[in-house]
mmCIF file of C-alpha atoms and ligand atoms in Angstrom:
data_model
loop_
_atom_site.group_PDB
_atom_site.id
_atom_site.type_symbol
_atom_site.label_atom_id
_atom_site.label_comp_id
_atom_site.label_asym_id
_atom_site.label_seq_id
_atom_site.Cartn_x
_atom_site.Cartn_y
_atom_site.Cartn_z
ATOM 1 C CA MET A 1 -3.107 -1.027 -22.327
ATOM 2 C CA VAL A 2 -4.523 2.346 -21.374
ATOM 3 C CA GLU A 3 -3.048 5.444 -22.946
ATOM 4 C CA SER A 4 -1.862 6.912 -19.674
ATOM 5 C CA LEU A 5 0.543 4.052 -19.113
ATOM 6 C CA ARG A 6 2.671 5.583 -21.822
ATOM 7 C CA ILE A 7 3.275 8.607 -19.627
ATOM 8 C CA SER A 8 6.429 8.110 -17.585
ATOM 9 C CA HIS A 9 5.773 7.611 -13.895
ATOM 10 C CA GLN A 10 7.743 10.740 -13.023
ATOM 11 C CA GLU A 11 5.504 12.854 -15.303
ATOM 12 C CA SER A 12 2.390 11.113 -14.078
ATOM 13 C CA ARG A 13 3.373 11.661 -10.459
ATOM 14 C CA HIS A 14 3.768 15.366 -11.066
ATOM 15 C CA VAL A 15 0.046 15.592 -11.786
ATOM 16 C CA THR A 16 -0.837 13.875 -8.524
ATOM 17 C CA THR A 17 1.657 15.772 -6.444
ATOM 18 C CA THR A 18 0.051 19.062 -7.385
ATOM 19 C CA THR A 19 -3.401 17.593 -6.767
ATOM 20 C CA ALA A 20 -2.286 16.164 -3.430
ATOM 21 C CA HIS A 21 -1.200 19.593 -2.259
ATOM 22 C CA ARG A 22 -4.752 20.795 -2.719
ATOM 23 C CA ALA A 23 -6.421 17.741 -1.177
ATOM 24 C CA THR A 24 -5.428 17.683 2.453
ATOM 25 C CA ALA A 25 -7.991 15.225 3.829
ATOM 26 C CA VAL A 26 -6.345 12.460 5.805
ATOM 27 C CA ALA A 27 -7.100 8.870 4.800
ATOM 28 C CA ALA A 28 -5.195 7.363 7.732
ATOM 29 C CA ARG A 29 -3.312 8.769 10.702
ATOM 30 C CA ALA A 30 -1.051 7.301 13.365
ATOM 31 C CA MET A 31 -0.573 9.439 16.485
ATOM 32 C CA GLU A 32 2.193 8.678 18.985
ATOM 33 C CA LEU A 33 1.896 5.056 17.935
ATOM 34 C CA SER A 34 4.028 2.564 19.854
ATOM 35 C CA LYS A 35 4.283 -1.184 19.583
ATOM 36 C CA VAL A 36 6.337 -3.184 22.036
ATOM 37 C CA TYR A 37 6.956 -6.909 21.691
ATOM 38 C CA GLY A 38 7.847 -9.036 24.725
ATOM 39 C CA HIS A 39 8.875 -8.005 28.233
ATOM 40 C CA GLY A 40 12.012 -7.282 30.229
ATOM 41 C CA GLU A 41 15.275 -8.238 28.589
ATOM 42 C CA THR A 42 13.597 -9.626 25.490
ATOM 43 C CA GLN A 43 11.516 -6.499 24.958
ATOM 44 C CA VAL A 44 11.626 -5.003 21.446
ATOM 45 C CA VAL A 45 10.285 -1.542 20.747
ATOM 46 C CA ALA A 46 9.158 -2.027 17.144
ATOM 47 C CA LEU A 47 7.439 1.380 16.942
ATOM 48 C CA ASP A 48 8.410 4.301 19.141
ATOM 49 C CA ARG A 49 5.797 7.093 19.225
ATOM 50 C CA VAL A 50 5.287 7.351 15.486
ATOM 51 C CA THR A 51 3.084 10.157 14.206
ATOM 52 C CA VAL A 52 2.312 10.157 10.498
ATOM 53 C CA ASP A 53 -0.507 11.138 8.131
ATOM 54 C CA PHE A 54 -1.408 9.404 4.893
ATOM 55 C CA ARG A 55 -3.344 11.931 2.842
ATOM 56 C CA GLN A 56 -6.171 11.093 0.481
ATOM 57 C CA GLY A 57 -5.144 10.665 -3.133
ATOM 58 C CA GLU A 58 -1.490 10.324 -2.227
ATOM 59 C CA PHE A 59 0.937 7.454 -2.842
ATOM 60 C CA THR A 60 3.311 6.975 0.100
ATOM 61 C CA ALA A 61 6.241 4.567 0.296
ATOM 62 C CA ILE A 62 7.564 3.439 3.688
ATOM 63 C CA MET A 63 11.278 2.614 3.674
ATOM 64 C CA GLY A 64 13.980 1.831 6.184
ATOM 65 C CA PRO A 65 16.510 -0.830 7.129
ATOM 66 C CA SER A 66 15.439 -4.368 7.970
ATOM 67 C CA GLY A 67 13.839 -4.443 11.409
ATOM 68 C CA SER A 68 13.118 -0.685 11.442
ATOM 69 C CA GLY A 69 9.381 -1.265 11.939
ATOM 70 C CA LYS A 70 7.956 -0.815 8.433
ATOM 71 C CA SER A 71 5.690 -3.869 8.436
ATOM 72 C CA THR A 72 4.681 -3.272 12.031
ATOM 73 C CA LEU A 73 3.637 0.292 11.194
ATOM 74 C CA MET A 74 1.668 -0.835 8.173
ATOM 75 C CA HIS A 75 -0.003 -3.701 10.012
ATOM 76 C CA CYS A 76 -0.994 -1.485 12.951
ATOM 77 C CA VAL A 77 -2.376 1.284 10.729
ATOM 78 C CA ALA A 78 -4.235 -1.270 8.587
ATOM 79 C CA GLY A 79 -5.891 -2.814 11.634
ATOM 80 C CA LEU A 80 -4.106 -6.139 11.151
ATOM 81 C CA ASP A 81 -2.155 -5.901 14.386
ATOM 82 C CA SER A 82 -2.785 -4.409 17.820
ATOM 83 C CA PHE A 83 -0.606 -1.601 19.198
ATOM 84 C CA SER A 84 0.708 -0.842 22.694
ATOM 85 C CA SER A 85 -0.146 2.871 22.902
ATOM 86 C CA GLY A 86 -1.114 5.863 20.810
ATOM 87 C CA SER A 87 -3.918 5.939 18.287
ATOM 88 C CA VAL A 88 -4.743 5.059 14.701
ATOM 89 C CA ARG A 89 -7.484 6.527 12.583
ATOM 90 C CA ILE A 90 -8.809 5.315 9.244
ATOM 91 C CA GLY A 91 -10.895 8.170 7.874
ATOM 92 C CA GLU A 92 -12.889 9.311 10.907
ATOM 93 C CA THR A 93 -12.783 5.933 12.678
ATOM 94 C CA GLU A 94 -10.479 5.370 15.664
ATOM 95 C CA LEU A 95 -9.283 1.769 15.480
ATOM 96 C CA GLY A 96 -8.628 1.561 19.215
ATOM 97 C CA SER A 97 -12.345 1.954 19.906
ATOM 98 C CA LEU A 98 -13.380 -1.009 17.750
ATOM 99 C CA LYS A 99 -14.201 -4.554 18.808
ATOM 100 C CA ASP A 100 -12.668 -7.409 16.779
ATOM 101 C CA LYS A 101 -15.752 -7.864 14.664
ATOM 102 C CA GLN A 102 -15.977 -4.166 13.842
ATOM 103 C CA LEU A 103 -12.287 -4.140 12.968
ATOM 104 C CA THR A 104 -12.777 -7.062 10.582
ATOM 105 C CA GLN A 105 -15.671 -5.193 9.003
ATOM 106 C CA LEU A 106 -13.643 -2.018 8.649
ATOM 107 C CA ARG A 107 -10.778 -3.907 6.986
ATOM 108 C CA ARG A 108 -13.222 -5.540 4.616
ATOM 109 C CA ASP A 109 -15.139 -2.389 3.733
ATOM 110 C CA LYS A 110 -12.532 0.360 3.781
ATOM 111 C CA ILE A 111 -9.125 -1.172 3.134
ATOM 112 C CA GLY A 112 -7.519 -2.939 0.191
ATOM 113 C CA PHE A 113 -4.465 -5.155 0.647
ATOM 114 C CA ILE A 114 -1.728 -6.235 -1.743
ATOM 115 C CA PHE A 115 0.882 -8.563 -0.315
ATOM 116 C CA GLN A 116 4.110 -10.002 -1.667
ATOM 117 C CA ALA A 117 2.507 -13.442 -1.811
ATOM 118 C CA PHE A 118 -0.471 -12.702 -3.983
ATOM 119 C CA ASN A 119 -2.993 -14.379 -1.648
ATOM 120 C CA LEU A 120 -5.407 -15.409 -4.365
ATOM 121 C CA LEU A 121 -7.829 -18.282 -3.912
ATOM 122 C CA PRO A 122 -6.676 -21.068 -6.240
ATOM 123 C CA THR A 123 -10.127 -22.471 -6.979
ATOM 124 C CA LEU A 124 -11.561 -19.149 -8.160
ATOM 125 C CA THR A 125 -11.016 -17.478 -11.519
ATOM 126 C CA GLY A 126 -9.278 -14.117 -11.800
ATOM 127 C CA LEU A 127 -12.607 -12.310 -11.992
ATOM 128 C CA GLU A 128 -14.036 -14.219 -9.023
ATOM 129 C CA ASN A 129 -10.944 -13.357 -6.999
ATOM 130 C CA ILE A 130 -11.337 -9.684 -7.910
ATOM 131 C CA THR A 131 -14.937 -9.487 -6.740
ATOM 132 C CA LEU A 132 -14.545 -11.854 -3.763
ATOM 133 C CA PRO A 133 -14.201 -9.192 -1.027
ATOM 134 C CA MET A 134 -17.402 -7.524 -2.225
ATOM 135 C CA ASP A 135 -19.171 -10.888 -2.543
ATOM 136 C CA ILE A 136 -18.239 -11.704 1.051
ATOM 137 C CA ALA A 137 -19.475 -8.293 2.175
ATOM 138 C CA GLY A 138 -22.731 -8.840 0.262
ATOM 139 C CA ARG A 139 -22.041 -5.761 -1.830
ATOM 140 C CA LYS A 140 -22.904 -5.615 -5.487
ATOM 141 C CA PRO A 141 -19.790 -4.739 -7.494
ATOM 142 C CA ASP A 142 -20.010 -1.545 -9.542
ATOM 143 C CA LYS A 143 -19.716 -3.246 -12.920
ATOM 144 C CA GLN A 144 -18.437 -0.228 -14.807
ATOM 145 C CA TRP A 145 -15.818 0.493 -12.184
ATOM 146 C CA VAL A 146 -14.628 -3.122 -12.078
ATOM 147 C CA GLU A 147 -14.342 -3.108 -15.882
ATOM 148 C CA ARG A 148 -12.328 0.095 -15.741
ATOM 149 C CA VAL A 149 -9.977 -1.381 -13.157
ATOM 150 C CA ILE A 150 -9.597 -4.610 -15.153
ATOM 151 C CA ASP A 151 -8.887 -2.590 -18.263
ATOM 152 C CA MET A 152 -6.330 -0.511 -16.420
ATOM 153 C CA VAL A 153 -4.392 -3.528 -15.203
ATOM 154 C CA GLY A 154 -4.656 -5.129 -18.644
ATOM 155 C CA LEU A 155 -6.333 -8.359 -17.540
ATOM 156 C CA SER A 156 -9.278 -8.475 -19.901
ATOM 157 C CA GLY A 157 -8.096 -11.619 -21.733
ATOM 158 C CA ARG A 158 -7.227 -13.635 -18.606
ATOM 159 C CA LEU A 159 -10.253 -13.138 -16.389
ATOM 160 C CA HIS A 160 -11.520 -16.683 -16.556
ATOM 161 C CA HIS A 161 -8.198 -18.322 -15.794
ATOM 162 C CA ARG A 162 -7.387 -19.637 -12.345
ATOM 163 C CA PRO A 163 -4.282 -18.312 -10.537
ATOM 164 C CA ALA A 164 -2.213 -21.427 -11.409
ATOM 165 C CA GLN A 165 -2.761 -20.641 -15.088
ATOM 166 C CA LEU A 166 -1.432 -17.108 -14.686
ATOM 167 C CA SER A 167 2.142 -15.823 -14.450
ATOM 168 C CA GLY A 168 3.345 -14.206 -11.228
ATOM 169 C CA GLY A 169 2.945 -10.757 -12.784
ATOM 170 C CA GLN A 170 -0.591 -11.556 -13.918
ATOM 171 C CA GLN A 171 -1.489 -12.919 -10.478
ATOM 172 C CA GLN A 172 -0.242 -9.733 -8.881
ATOM 173 C CA ARG A 173 -2.341 -7.725 -11.357
ATOM 174 C CA VAL A 174 -5.374 -9.702 -10.155
ATOM 175 C CA ALA A 175 -4.391 -8.818 -6.582
ATOM 176 C CA VAL A 176 -4.065 -5.134 -7.540
ATOM 177 C CA ALA A 177 -7.439 -5.222 -9.308
ATOM 178 C CA ARG A 178 -9.003 -6.951 -6.276
ATOM 179 C CA ALA A 179 -7.682 -4.195 -4.001
ATOM 180 C CA LEU A 180 -8.939 -1.439 -6.315
ATOM 181 C CA ALA A 181 -12.280 -2.963 -7.273
ATOM 182 C CA SER A 182 -14.149 -2.088 -4.095
ATOM 183 C CA GLN A 183 -12.849 1.522 -4.118
ATOM 184 C CA PRO A 184 -11.405 1.250 -0.613
ATOM 185 C CA GLU A 185 -10.474 4.361 1.334
ATOM 186 C CA ILE A 186 -6.886 3.212 1.371
ATOM 187 C CA ILE A 187 -4.757 0.433 -0.116
ATOM 188 C CA PHE A 188 -1.824 -1.031 1.795
ATOM 189 C CA GLY A 189 0.893 -2.918 -0.058
ATOM 190 C CA ASP A 190 3.605 -4.917 1.721
ATOM 191 C CA GLU A 191 6.424 -5.341 -0.816
ATOM 192 C CA PRO A 192 3.802 -5.757 -3.557
ATOM 193 C CA THR A 193 6.467 -6.198 -6.227
ATOM 194 C CA GLY A 194 8.870 -8.266 -4.103
ATOM 195 C CA ASN A 195 8.177 -11.494 -6.000
ATOM 196 C CA LEU A 196 8.115 -10.036 -9.493
ATOM 197 C CA ASP A 197 10.778 -9.540 -12.138
ATOM 198 C CA SER A 198 11.635 -5.907 -12.756
ATOM 199 C CA ARG A 199 9.376 -5.560 -15.810
ATOM 200 C CA SER A 200 6.276 -7.009 -14.102
ATOM 201 C CA GLY A 201 7.157 -5.030 -10.989
ATOM 202 C CA ALA A 202 7.301 -1.818 -13.016
ATOM 203 C CA GLU A 203 3.903 -2.607 -14.511
ATOM 204 C CA VAL A 204 2.283 -3.227 -11.150
ATOM 205 C CA LEU A 205 3.799 -0.009 -9.789
ATOM 206 C CA GLY A 206 2.530 1.803 -12.879
ATOM 207 C CA PHE A 207 -0.994 0.535 -12.141
ATOM 208 C CA LEU A 208 -0.785 1.696 -8.550
ATOM 209 C CA ARG A 209 0.552 5.060 -9.737
ATOM 210 C CA ASN A 210 -2.310 5.321 -12.231
ATOM 211 C CA SER A 211 -4.896 4.346 -9.653
ATOM 212 C CA VAL A 212 -3.749 7.308 -7.573
ATOM 213 C CA ARG A 213 -3.676 9.681 -10.529
ATOM 214 C CA GLU A 214 -6.770 8.535 -12.413
ATOM 215 C CA LEU A 215 -8.998 7.124 -9.703
ATOM 216 C CA GLY A 216 -7.893 9.278 -6.761
ATOM 217 C CA GLN A 217 -6.907 6.165 -4.804
ATOM 218 C CA THR A 218 -4.788 6.444 -1.639
ATOM 219 C CA VAL A 219 -1.884 3.987 -1.512
ATOM 220 C CA VAL A 220 0.653 3.167 1.201
ATOM 221 C CA MET A 221 3.403 0.715 0.292
ATOM 222 C CA VAL A 222 6.264 -0.808 2.249
ATOM 223 C CA THR A 223 9.299 -1.416 0.058
ATOM 224 C CA HIS A 224 13.049 -1.978 0.145
ATOM 225 C CA ASP A 225 13.443 -0.949 -3.456
ATOM 226 C CA PRO A 226 14.403 2.684 -4.246
ATOM 227 C CA VAL A 227 13.034 2.268 -7.783
ATOM 228 C CA ALA A 228 9.658 1.134 -6.412
ATOM 229 C CA ALA A 229 9.700 4.050 -3.949
ATOM 230 C CA SER A 230 10.299 6.480 -6.818
ATOM 231 C CA TYR A 231 6.750 5.783 -8.044
ATOM 232 C CA ALA A 232 5.379 7.310 -4.841
ATOM 233 C CA ASP A 233 4.567 10.954 -4.135
ATOM 234 C CA ARG A 234 6.344 10.744 -0.819
ATOM 235 C CA VAL A 235 8.738 8.449 1.002
ATOM 236 C CA VAL A 236 8.672 8.134 4.766
ATOM 237 C CA PHE A 237 11.904 6.736 6.248
ATOM 238 C CA LEU A 238 11.902 4.673 9.436
ATOM 239 C CA ALA A 239 14.854 3.716 11.629
ATOM 240 C CA ASP A 240 14.651 1.952 14.992
ATOM 241 C CA GLY A 241 10.879 2.326 15.107
ATOM 242 C CA ARG A 242 10.912 6.082 14.504
ATOM 243 C CA ILE A 243 10.272 8.273 11.509
ATOM 244 C CA VAL A 244 13.598 9.869 10.743
ATOM 245 C CA ASP A 245 13.018 11.543 7.399
ATOM 246 C CA GLU A 246 10.613 12.224 4.568
ATOM 247 C CA MET A 247 11.163 12.891 0.876
ATOM 248 C CA LEU A 248 8.669 14.416 -1.540
ATOM 249 C CA ALA A 249 8.671 13.651 -5.287
ATOM 250 C CA PRO A 250 11.395 11.032 -4.764
ATOM 251 C CA THR A 251 13.761 9.773 -7.439
ATOM 252 C CA ALA A 252 15.401 6.342 -7.198
ATOM 253 C CA ASP A 253 18.868 7.917 -6.960
ATOM 254 C CA GLY A 254 17.709 10.382 -4.325
ATOM 255 C CA VAL A 255 16.188 7.581 -2.219
ATOM 256 C CA LEU A 256 19.308 5.440 -2.610
ATOM 257 C CA ASP A 257 21.541 8.318 -1.487
ATOM 258 C CA ARG A 258 19.320 8.937 1.539
ATOM 259 C CA MET A 259 19.427 5.237 2.466
ATOM 260 C CA LYS A 260 23.228 5.190 2.141
ATOM 261 C CA ALA A 261 23.441 8.254 4.371
ATOM 262 C CA PHE A 262 21.386 6.438 7.061
ATOM 263 C CA ASP A 263 23.611 3.366 6.764
ATOM 264 C CA ALA A 264 26.760 5.485 7.142
ATOM 265 C CA LYS A 265 25.259 7.301 10.141
ATOM 266 C CA GLY A 266 24.245 3.954 11.652
ATOM 267 C CA ARG A 267 27.842 2.718 11.407
ATOM 268 C CA THR A 268 29.358 5.801 13.035
ATOM 269 C CA SER A 269 26.817 6.371 15.815
HETATM 270 N N1 ATP B 301 5.995 -11.088 16.519
HETATM 271 C C1 ATP B 301 7.104 -10.465 16.921
HETATM 272 N N2 ATP B 301 7.642 -10.744 18.112
HETATM 273 C C2 ATP B 301 8.752 -10.112 18.557
HETATM 274 N N3 ATP B 301 9.396 -9.171 17.851
HETATM 275 C C3 ATP B 301 8.904 -8.847 16.649
HETATM 276 C C4 ATP B 301 7.741 -9.481 16.122
HETATM 277 N N4 ATP B 301 7.494 -8.952 14.902
HETATM 278 C C5 ATP B 301 8.455 -8.042 14.666
HETATM 279 N N5 ATP B 301 9.307 -7.970 15.715
HETATM 280 C C6 ATP B 301 10.469 -7.079 15.854
HETATM 281 O O1 ATP B 301 10.018 -5.747 15.667
HETATM 282 C C7 ATP B 301 10.978 -5.005 14.929
HETATM 283 C C8 ATP B 301 10.323 -4.410 13.692
HETATM 284 O O2 ATP B 301 9.953 -5.481 12.812
HETATM 285 P P1 ATP B 301 9.285 -5.205 11.399
HETATM 286 O O3 ATP B 301 8.969 -6.532 10.804
HETATM 287 O O4 ATP B 301 8.200 -4.217 11.529
HETATM 288 O O5 ATP B 301 10.495 -4.519 10.595
HETATM 289 P P2 ATP B 301 10.633 -4.232 9.037
HETATM 290 O O6 ATP B 301 11.228 -2.883 8.917
HETATM 291 O O7 ATP B 301 9.345 -4.475 8.346
HETATM 292 O O8 ATP B 301 11.704 -5.334 8.638
HETATM 293 P P3 ATP B 301 11.980 -6.076 7.233
HETATM 294 O O9 ATP B 301 12.410 -5.000 6.299
HETATM 295 O O10 ATP B 301 13.103 -7.003 7.580
HETATM 296 O O11 ATP B 301 10.727 -6.770 6.839
HETATM 297 C C9 ATP B 301 12.125 -5.960 14.632
HETATM 298 O O12 ATP B 301 13.143 -5.775 15.590
HETATM 299 C C10 ATP B 301 11.494 -7.318 14.781
HETATM 300 O O13 ATP B 301 12.454 -8.271 15.183
#
């Protein structure tokens, strides 16, 4: 396991937070983004004019009550879902201007994904799964980089096993390594630790934290878990499809208190 994993995530985040203040380039941006499902009486406004920046080299957690629009926001910004109005930019590219094929290409070339279900191909080994997106894109993996990523997630001894021969935590490490291996402009995680026990979850979050600190990766993660959110540099809170708050250098207790305050407000308003 790499030395830096012994640094607590709060200490390690401090390093990034100061770096992030200097680096202001935007990896992804949503401007006045709205997403409406259905029509008339069954209409649901899942996102209501959301404007948010995800800066390069920053780890952002998206939180909020069930149904507040977290997944919708992530899916729209990641080019996995269409939106009703507003705009989304990944780097300098406006997603609204892209045709389906270009969008697929952009997702493949610029974005890494980590989902709750690990989404590994069962017939491929761990290593083959890690390099698959680059193989599909016809890009030669940067061997040194891939080795560094594999070392960071501590998978060196399990690379030639297939997913069924790996524990849930190990499978999620493969998924994390796969997302990091191609050095995407941004990684999106939808409850990436949702299926893991707390120890494996903490490890995966540590790897994401380290990827931001050591590799300058940009990470955006949807989570319900205040402890998971405490690994981020910043938490963005959603309620009813709107951004209602933001917290920098979050602690688990601080996030929990904020969530309780929203719940209490929700009950009285
Ligand atoms: N395909 C769909 N058709 C209609 N309504 C949808 C669809 N997908 C999501 N919604 C609605 O949009 C709103 C936002 O959903 P979303 O899944 O983004 O919330 P969330 O905050 O991620 O919730 P959770 O924490 O429960 O996963 C909800 O009211 C949901 O019912």
